[in-house]
PDB file of C-alpha atoms in Angstrom:
ATOM      1  CA  MET A   1     -52.980  38.325  25.196  1.00  0.00           C
ATOM      2  CA  LYS A   2     -50.223  40.716  26.323  1.00  0.00           C
ATOM      3  CA  LYS A   3     -48.324  37.776  27.848  1.00  0.00           C
ATOM      4  CA  GLN A   4     -48.549  35.845  24.568  1.00  0.00           C
ATOM      5  CA  ASN A   5     -47.334  38.838  22.528  1.00  0.00           C
ATOM      6  CA  ARG A   6     -44.487  39.445  24.974  1.00  0.00           C
ATOM      7  CA  ALA A   7     -43.508  35.750  24.855  1.00  0.00           C
ATOM      8  CA  LEU A   8     -43.639  35.795  21.053  1.00  0.00           C
ATOM      9  CA  THR A   9     -41.487  38.952  20.953  1.00  0.00           C
ATOM     10  CA  ILE A  10     -38.914  37.402  23.297  1.00  0.00           C
ATOM     11  CA  THR A  11     -38.859  34.186  21.244  1.00  0.00           C
ATOM     12  CA  VAL A  12     -38.379  36.063  17.957  1.00  0.00           C
ATOM     13  CA  ALA A  13     -35.637  38.247  19.489  1.00  0.00           C
ATOM     14  CA  ALA A  14     -33.856  35.151  20.810  1.00  0.00           C
ATOM     15  CA  LEU A  15     -34.025  33.461  17.401  1.00  0.00           C
ATOM     16  CA  ILE A  16     -32.687  36.565  15.663  1.00  0.00           C
ATOM     17  CA  SER A  17     -29.772  36.848  18.099  1.00  0.00           C
ATOM     18  CA  LEU A  18     -29.033  33.117  17.766  1.00  0.00           C
ATOM     19  CA  THR A  19     -29.035  33.410  13.969  1.00  0.00           C
ATOM     20  CA  ALA A  20     -26.753  36.448  14.125  1.00  0.00           C
ATOM     21  CA  ALA A  21     -24.391  34.655  16.512  1.00  0.00           C
ATOM     22  CA  ASN A  22     -24.117  31.693  14.139  1.00  0.00           C
ATOM     23  CA  ALA A  23     -24.009  33.715  10.913  1.00  0.00           C
ATOM     24  CA  ASP A  24     -20.280  33.055  10.585  1.00  0.00           C
ATOM     25  CA  GLU A  25     -20.739  29.258  10.789  1.00  0.00           C
ATOM     26  CA  GLU A  26     -21.559  27.151   7.748  1.00  0.00           C
ATOM     27  CA  VAL A  27     -22.230  23.420   7.617  1.00  0.00           C
ATOM     28  CA  TYR A  28     -20.827  21.407   4.708  1.00  0.00           C
ATOM     29  CA  LYS A  29     -21.872  17.820   4.036  1.00  0.00           C
ATOM     30  CA  ILE A  30     -19.178  15.533   2.626  1.00  0.00           C
ATOM     31  CA  ASP A  31     -19.980  14.453  -0.943  1.00  0.00           C
ATOM     32  CA  PRO A  32     -18.811  10.815  -1.117  1.00  0.00           C
ATOM     33  CA  VAL A  33     -18.985  10.770  -4.917  1.00  0.00           C
ATOM     34  CA  HIS A  34     -16.315  13.472  -5.132  1.00  0.00           C
ATOM     35  CA  SER A  35     -14.306  12.464  -2.062  1.00  0.00           C
ATOM     36  CA  SER A  36     -12.025   9.577  -1.107  1.00  0.00           C
ATOM     37  CA  VAL A  37     -10.567   7.830   1.937  1.00  0.00           C
ATOM     38  CA  ASN A  38      -7.354   6.010   0.978  1.00  0.00           C
ATOM     39  CA  PHE A  39      -4.688   4.098   2.871  1.00  0.00           C
ATOM     40  CA  SER A  40      -1.367   2.395   2.248  1.00  0.00           C
ATOM     41  CA  ILE A  41       0.576  -0.093   4.354  1.00  0.00           C
ATOM     42  CA  ARG A  42       3.857  -1.940   3.990  1.00  0.00           C
ATOM     43  CA  HIS A  43       3.463  -5.469   2.588  1.00  0.00           C
ATOM     44  CA  PHE A  44       6.755  -7.384   2.583  1.00  0.00           C
ATOM     45  CA  VAL A  45       9.054  -5.066   0.576  1.00  0.00           C
ATOM     46  CA  ALA A  46       6.380  -2.974  -1.161  1.00  0.00           C
ATOM     47  CA  LYS A  47       3.194  -1.125  -0.233  1.00  0.00           C
ATOM     48  CA  ALA A  48      -0.394  -2.292  -0.520  1.00  0.00           C
ATOM     49  CA  THR A  49      -3.058   0.347  -1.068  1.00  0.00           C
ATOM     50  CA  GLY A  50      -6.774   0.509  -0.565  1.00  0.00           C
ATOM     51  CA  SER A  51      -9.754   2.708   0.121  1.00  0.00           C
ATOM     52  CA  PHE A  52     -13.085   2.824   1.885  1.00  0.00           C
ATOM     53  CA  ASN A  53     -15.884   3.508  -0.584  1.00  0.00           C
ATOM     54  CA  GLN A  54     -18.717   4.320   1.841  1.00  0.00           C
ATOM     55  CA  PHE A  55     -18.423   7.182   4.309  1.00  0.00           C
ATOM     56  CA  GLU A  56     -20.312  10.250   5.428  1.00  0.00           C
ATOM     57  CA  GLY A  57     -19.723  13.306   7.518  1.00  0.00           C
ATOM     58  CA  SER A  58     -19.986  17.030   7.899  1.00  0.00           C
ATOM     59  CA  ILE A  59     -17.703  19.982   8.464  1.00  0.00           C
ATOM     60  CA  GLN A  60     -18.850  22.963  10.495  1.00  0.00           C
ATOM     61  CA  VAL A  61     -16.828  25.873   9.153  1.00  0.00           C
ATOM     62  CA  ASP A  62     -16.351  29.062  11.154  1.00  0.00           C
ATOM     63  CA  THR A  63     -15.761  31.533   8.335  1.00  0.00           C
ATOM     64  CA  ASP A  64     -14.389  34.210  10.693  1.00  0.00           C
ATOM     65  CA  ASP A  65     -11.866  31.882  12.333  1.00  0.00           C
ATOM     66  CA  LEU A  66     -11.230  28.578  10.571  1.00  0.00           C
ATOM     67  CA  SER A  67      -9.423  27.257  13.646  1.00  0.00           C
ATOM     68  CA  LYS A  68     -12.833  27.141  15.374  1.00  0.00           C
ATOM     69  CA  SER A  69     -14.217  24.721  12.776  1.00  0.00           C
ATOM     70  CA  SER A  70     -15.080  21.076  13.450  1.00  0.00           C
ATOM     71  CA  VAL A  71     -15.579  17.825  11.570  1.00  0.00           C
ATOM     72  CA  GLU A  72     -17.245  14.506  12.215  1.00  0.00           C
ATOM     73  CA  ALA A  73     -17.106  11.475   9.944  1.00  0.00           C
ATOM     74  CA  THR A  74     -18.168   7.837   9.817  1.00  0.00           C
ATOM     75  CA  ILE A  75     -16.612   5.184   7.571  1.00  0.00           C
ATOM     76  CA  THR A  76     -18.411   1.942   6.716  1.00  0.00           C
ATOM     77  CA  VAL A  77     -15.671  -0.657   7.249  1.00  0.00           C
ATOM     78  CA  GLY A  78     -17.311  -3.264   4.999  1.00  0.00           C
ATOM     79  CA  SER A  79     -16.700  -0.950   2.034  1.00  0.00           C
ATOM     80  CA  VAL A  80     -12.940  -1.582   2.180  1.00  0.00           C
ATOM     81  CA  ASP A  81     -11.565  -2.006  -1.352  1.00  0.00           C
ATOM     82  CA  THR A  82      -8.020  -3.149  -2.133  1.00  0.00           C
ATOM     83  CA  ALA A  83      -8.800  -4.277  -5.700  1.00  0.00           C
ATOM     84  CA  ASN A  84      -8.609  -7.880  -4.481  1.00  0.00           C
ATOM     85  CA  GLU A  85     -11.887  -9.475  -3.387  1.00  0.00           C
ATOM     86  CA  MET A  86     -10.236 -12.280  -1.415  1.00  0.00           C
ATOM     87  CA  ARG A  87      -8.085  -9.800   0.527  1.00  0.00           C
ATOM     88  CA  ASP A  88     -11.099  -7.532   1.125  1.00  0.00           C
ATOM     89  CA  ASP A  89     -13.053 -10.474   2.556  1.00  0.00           C
ATOM     90  CA  HIS A  90     -10.103 -11.296   4.812  1.00  0.00           C
ATOM     91  CA  LEU A  91      -9.879  -7.673   6.010  1.00  0.00           C
ATOM     92  CA  ASN A  92     -13.558  -7.844   7.010  1.00  0.00           C
ATOM     93  CA  ALA A  93     -13.002 -11.091   8.970  1.00  0.00           C
ATOM     94  CA  ASP A  94     -12.575 -11.433  12.737  1.00  0.00           C
ATOM     95  CA  ASP A  95      -8.759 -11.305  12.753  1.00  0.00           C
ATOM     96  CA  TYR A  96      -8.695  -7.880  11.064  1.00  0.00           C
ATOM     97  CA  PHE A  97     -11.601  -5.390  11.136  1.00  0.00           C
ATOM     98  CA  ASN A  98     -14.226  -7.805  12.532  1.00  0.00           C
ATOM     99  CA  THR A  99     -16.862  -5.960  10.529  1.00  0.00           C
ATOM    100  CA  ALA A 100     -19.760  -8.036  11.882  1.00  0.00           C
ATOM    101  CA  THR A 101     -19.111  -6.658  15.378  1.00  0.00           C
ATOM    102  CA  PHE A 102     -17.539  -3.281  14.529  1.00  0.00           C
ATOM    103  CA  PRO A 103     -19.147  -2.032  11.292  1.00  0.00           C
ATOM    104  CA  VAL A 104     -17.932   1.586  11.425  1.00  0.00           C
ATOM    105  CA  ILE A 105     -14.910   3.765  12.105  1.00  0.00           C
ATOM    106  CA  THR A 106     -15.682   7.211  13.553  1.00  0.00           C
ATOM    107  CA  PHE A 107     -13.779  10.463  13.990  1.00  0.00           C
ATOM    108  CA  THR A 108     -14.905  13.686  15.660  1.00  0.00           C
ATOM    109  CA  SER A 109     -12.566  16.644  15.943  1.00  0.00           C
ATOM    110  CA  THR A 110     -11.979  18.243  19.323  1.00  0.00           C
ATOM    111  CA  LYS A 111      -9.316  20.756  18.301  1.00  0.00           C
ATOM    112  CA  TRP A 112      -8.256  22.671  15.171  1.00  0.00           C
ATOM    113  CA  GLU A 113      -4.870  24.333  15.459  1.00  0.00           C
ATOM    114  CA  SER A 114      -3.650  26.958  13.034  1.00  0.00           C
ATOM    115  CA  THR A 115      -0.181  26.556  11.573  1.00  0.00           C
ATOM    116  CA  ASP A 116       2.234  29.003   9.959  1.00  0.00           C
ATOM    117  CA  GLU A 117       0.359  28.530   6.693  1.00  0.00           C
ATOM    118  CA  GLU A 118      -3.044  30.224   6.553  1.00  0.00           C
ATOM    119  CA  THR A 119      -4.841  27.258   4.995  1.00  0.00           C
ATOM    120  CA  MET A 120      -3.102  24.465   6.945  1.00  0.00           C
ATOM    121  CA  PHE A 121      -4.391  23.055  10.241  1.00  0.00           C
ATOM    122  CA  LEU A 122      -3.661  20.302  12.724  1.00  0.00           C
ATOM    123  CA  VAL A 123      -6.992  18.652  13.502  1.00  0.00           C
ATOM    124  CA  THR A 124      -7.106  16.403  16.553  1.00  0.00           C
ATOM    125  CA  GLY A 125      -9.821  14.129  17.875  1.00  0.00           C
ATOM    126  CA  PRO A 126     -10.802  10.608  18.896  1.00  0.00           C
ATOM    127  CA  LEU A 127     -10.690   7.887  16.235  1.00  0.00           C
ATOM    128  CA  THR A 128     -12.768   4.848  17.181  1.00  0.00           C
ATOM    129  CA  MET A 129     -12.056   1.562  15.414  1.00  0.00           C
ATOM    130  CA  LEU A 130     -12.689  -1.999  16.612  1.00  0.00           C
ATOM    131  CA  GLY A 131     -14.311  -0.519  19.721  1.00  0.00           C
ATOM    132  CA  ILE A 132     -11.044   1.171  20.748  1.00  0.00           C
ATOM    133  CA  THR A 133     -10.748   4.958  20.861  1.00  0.00           C
ATOM    134  CA  LYS A 134      -7.399   6.711  20.437  1.00  0.00           C
ATOM    135  CA  GLU A 135      -6.595  10.344  19.755  1.00  0.00           C
ATOM    136  CA  VAL A 136      -5.130  11.127  16.334  1.00  0.00           C
ATOM    137  CA  THR A 137      -3.973  14.313  14.643  1.00  0.00           C
ATOM    138  CA  LEU A 138      -4.489  14.958  10.944  1.00  0.00           C
ATOM    139  CA  GLU A 139      -2.656  17.504   8.828  1.00  0.00           C
ATOM    140  CA  VAL A 140      -5.484  19.297   7.037  1.00  0.00           C
ATOM    141  CA  SER A 141      -5.245  21.662   4.098  1.00  0.00           C
ATOM    142  CA  LEU A 142      -8.107  23.871   2.942  1.00  0.00           C
ATOM    143  CA  LEU A 143      -8.056  23.716  -0.858  1.00  0.00           C
ATOM    144  CA  GLY A 144     -10.702  26.403  -1.251  1.00  0.00           C
ATOM    145  CA  PHE A 145     -14.323  27.515  -1.363  1.00  0.00           C
ATOM    146  CA  GLY A 146     -16.275  28.085  -4.544  1.00  0.00           C
ATOM    147  CA  PRO A 147     -19.348  27.528  -6.653  1.00  0.00           C
ATOM    148  CA  GLY A 148     -20.383  24.112  -7.918  1.00  0.00           C
ATOM    149  CA  ARG A 149     -23.127  22.927 -10.234  1.00  0.00           C
ATOM    150  CA  ASN A 150     -26.741  23.992  -9.801  1.00  0.00           C
ATOM    151  CA  GLY A 151     -25.873  26.817  -7.428  1.00  0.00           C
ATOM    152  CA  ALA A 152     -24.132  24.613  -4.864  1.00  0.00           C
ATOM    153  CA  HIS A 153     -21.399  26.160  -2.725  1.00  0.00           C
ATOM    154  CA  LEU A 154     -18.426  23.834  -2.192  1.00  0.00           C
ATOM    155  CA  SER A 155     -15.405  23.498   0.037  1.00  0.00           C
ATOM    156  CA  GLY A 156     -12.366  21.353  -0.731  1.00  0.00           C
ATOM    157  CA  TRP A 157     -10.065  19.727   1.842  1.00  0.00           C
ATOM    158  CA  GLU A 158      -7.117  17.360   1.929  1.00  0.00           C
ATOM    159  CA  ALA A 159      -6.045  15.517   5.092  1.00  0.00           C
ATOM    160  CA  SER A 160      -3.384  12.994   5.994  1.00  0.00           C
ATOM    161  CA  THR A 161      -2.081  11.126   9.003  1.00  0.00           C
ATOM    162  CA  THR A 162      -0.116   8.018   9.889  1.00  0.00           C
ATOM    163  CA  ILE A 163      -1.447   5.650  12.537  1.00  0.00           C
ATOM    164  CA  ASP A 164      -0.052   2.549  14.214  1.00  0.00           C
ATOM    165  CA  ARG A 165      -2.693  -0.102  13.557  1.00  0.00           C
ATOM    166  CA  THR A 166      -1.616  -2.143  16.594  1.00  0.00           C
ATOM    167  CA  GLU A 167      -2.956   0.598  18.898  1.00  0.00           C
ATOM    168  CA  TRP A 168      -6.447  -0.482  17.800  1.00  0.00           C
ATOM    169  CA  GLY A 169      -5.698  -4.191  18.152  1.00  0.00           C
ATOM    170  CA  LEU A 170      -4.994  -4.764  14.450  1.00  0.00           C
ATOM    171  CA  THR A 171      -2.018  -7.095  14.724  1.00  0.00           C
ATOM    172  CA  ALA A 172      -2.777  -9.813  12.160  1.00  0.00           C
ATOM    173  CA  GLY A 173      -0.342 -10.382   9.317  1.00  0.00           C
ATOM    174  CA  ALA A 174       2.795  -9.139  11.075  1.00  0.00           C
ATOM    175  CA  PRO A 175       5.628  -9.021  10.248  1.00  0.00           C
ATOM    176  CA  ALA A 176       4.733  -9.353   6.553  1.00  0.00           C
ATOM    177  CA  VAL A 177       2.220  -6.533   7.008  1.00  0.00           C
ATOM    178  CA  GLY A 178       3.610  -3.344   8.541  1.00  0.00           C
ATOM    179  CA  ASN A 179       2.181  -1.537  11.541  1.00  0.00           C
ATOM    180  CA  GLU A 180       2.148   2.008  10.180  1.00  0.00           C
ATOM    181  CA  VAL A 181      -0.829   2.921   8.007  1.00  0.00           C
ATOM    182  CA  GLU A 182      -0.676   6.089   5.919  1.00  0.00           C
ATOM    183  CA  VAL A 183      -4.136   7.625   5.508  1.00  0.00           C
ATOM    184  CA  THR A 184      -4.977  10.233   2.860  1.00  0.00           C
ATOM    185  CA  ILE A 185      -8.401  11.855   2.647  1.00  0.00           C
ATOM    186  CA  ASN A 186      -9.685  14.124  -0.117  1.00  0.00           C
ATOM    187  CA  ILE A 187     -12.973  15.890   0.504  1.00  0.00           C
ATOM    188  CA  GLU A 188     -15.396  17.905  -1.550  1.00  0.00           C
ATOM    189  CA  ALA A 189     -18.221  19.088   0.681  1.00  0.00           C
ATOM    190  CA  VAL A 190     -21.482  20.877  -0.134  1.00  0.00           C
ATOM    191  CA  ARG A 191     -22.820  23.738   1.967  1.00  0.00           C
ATOM    192  CA  GLN A 192     -26.201  22.913   3.482  1.00  0.00           C
TER     193      GLN A 192
END
């Protein structure tokens, strides 16, 4: 009986210390209804724009030191939307995203770097698309924390980067379609 009580005491103490150690970390789940993943790319002499309508992810926020935060996200490639059904079908085909074989794009941060501005960060990590993984860096801005409806606690973020699509094997359409893709992400996330 003494061994059981001692084991229980040790377990409770360990849980309390673990909770205290993680008290400054909060997990926020991305709300896809109030978030967006948009892109633009050169098309002949203008720009074509689009978005991905299905995505999910979470942000682990270190409230004592935001540069110790992390994010992971998954985009469903088949949700690509350029306001043109024929073009969307073509983007899902083998010569572009090959959605049947590679249905998702993933990103997981490995580094958050503070900048001169308190709410701006450079977030770096592997981006996997078409089975190819390359490191990318996003410029991320914390828009704020605050209350939402029904007692929810929210965080708002904006991120952007430019990638060279050919690094992931996306070469179709050139030269009419440019290589540089500008990506803009707006996130509202709910604390769990």
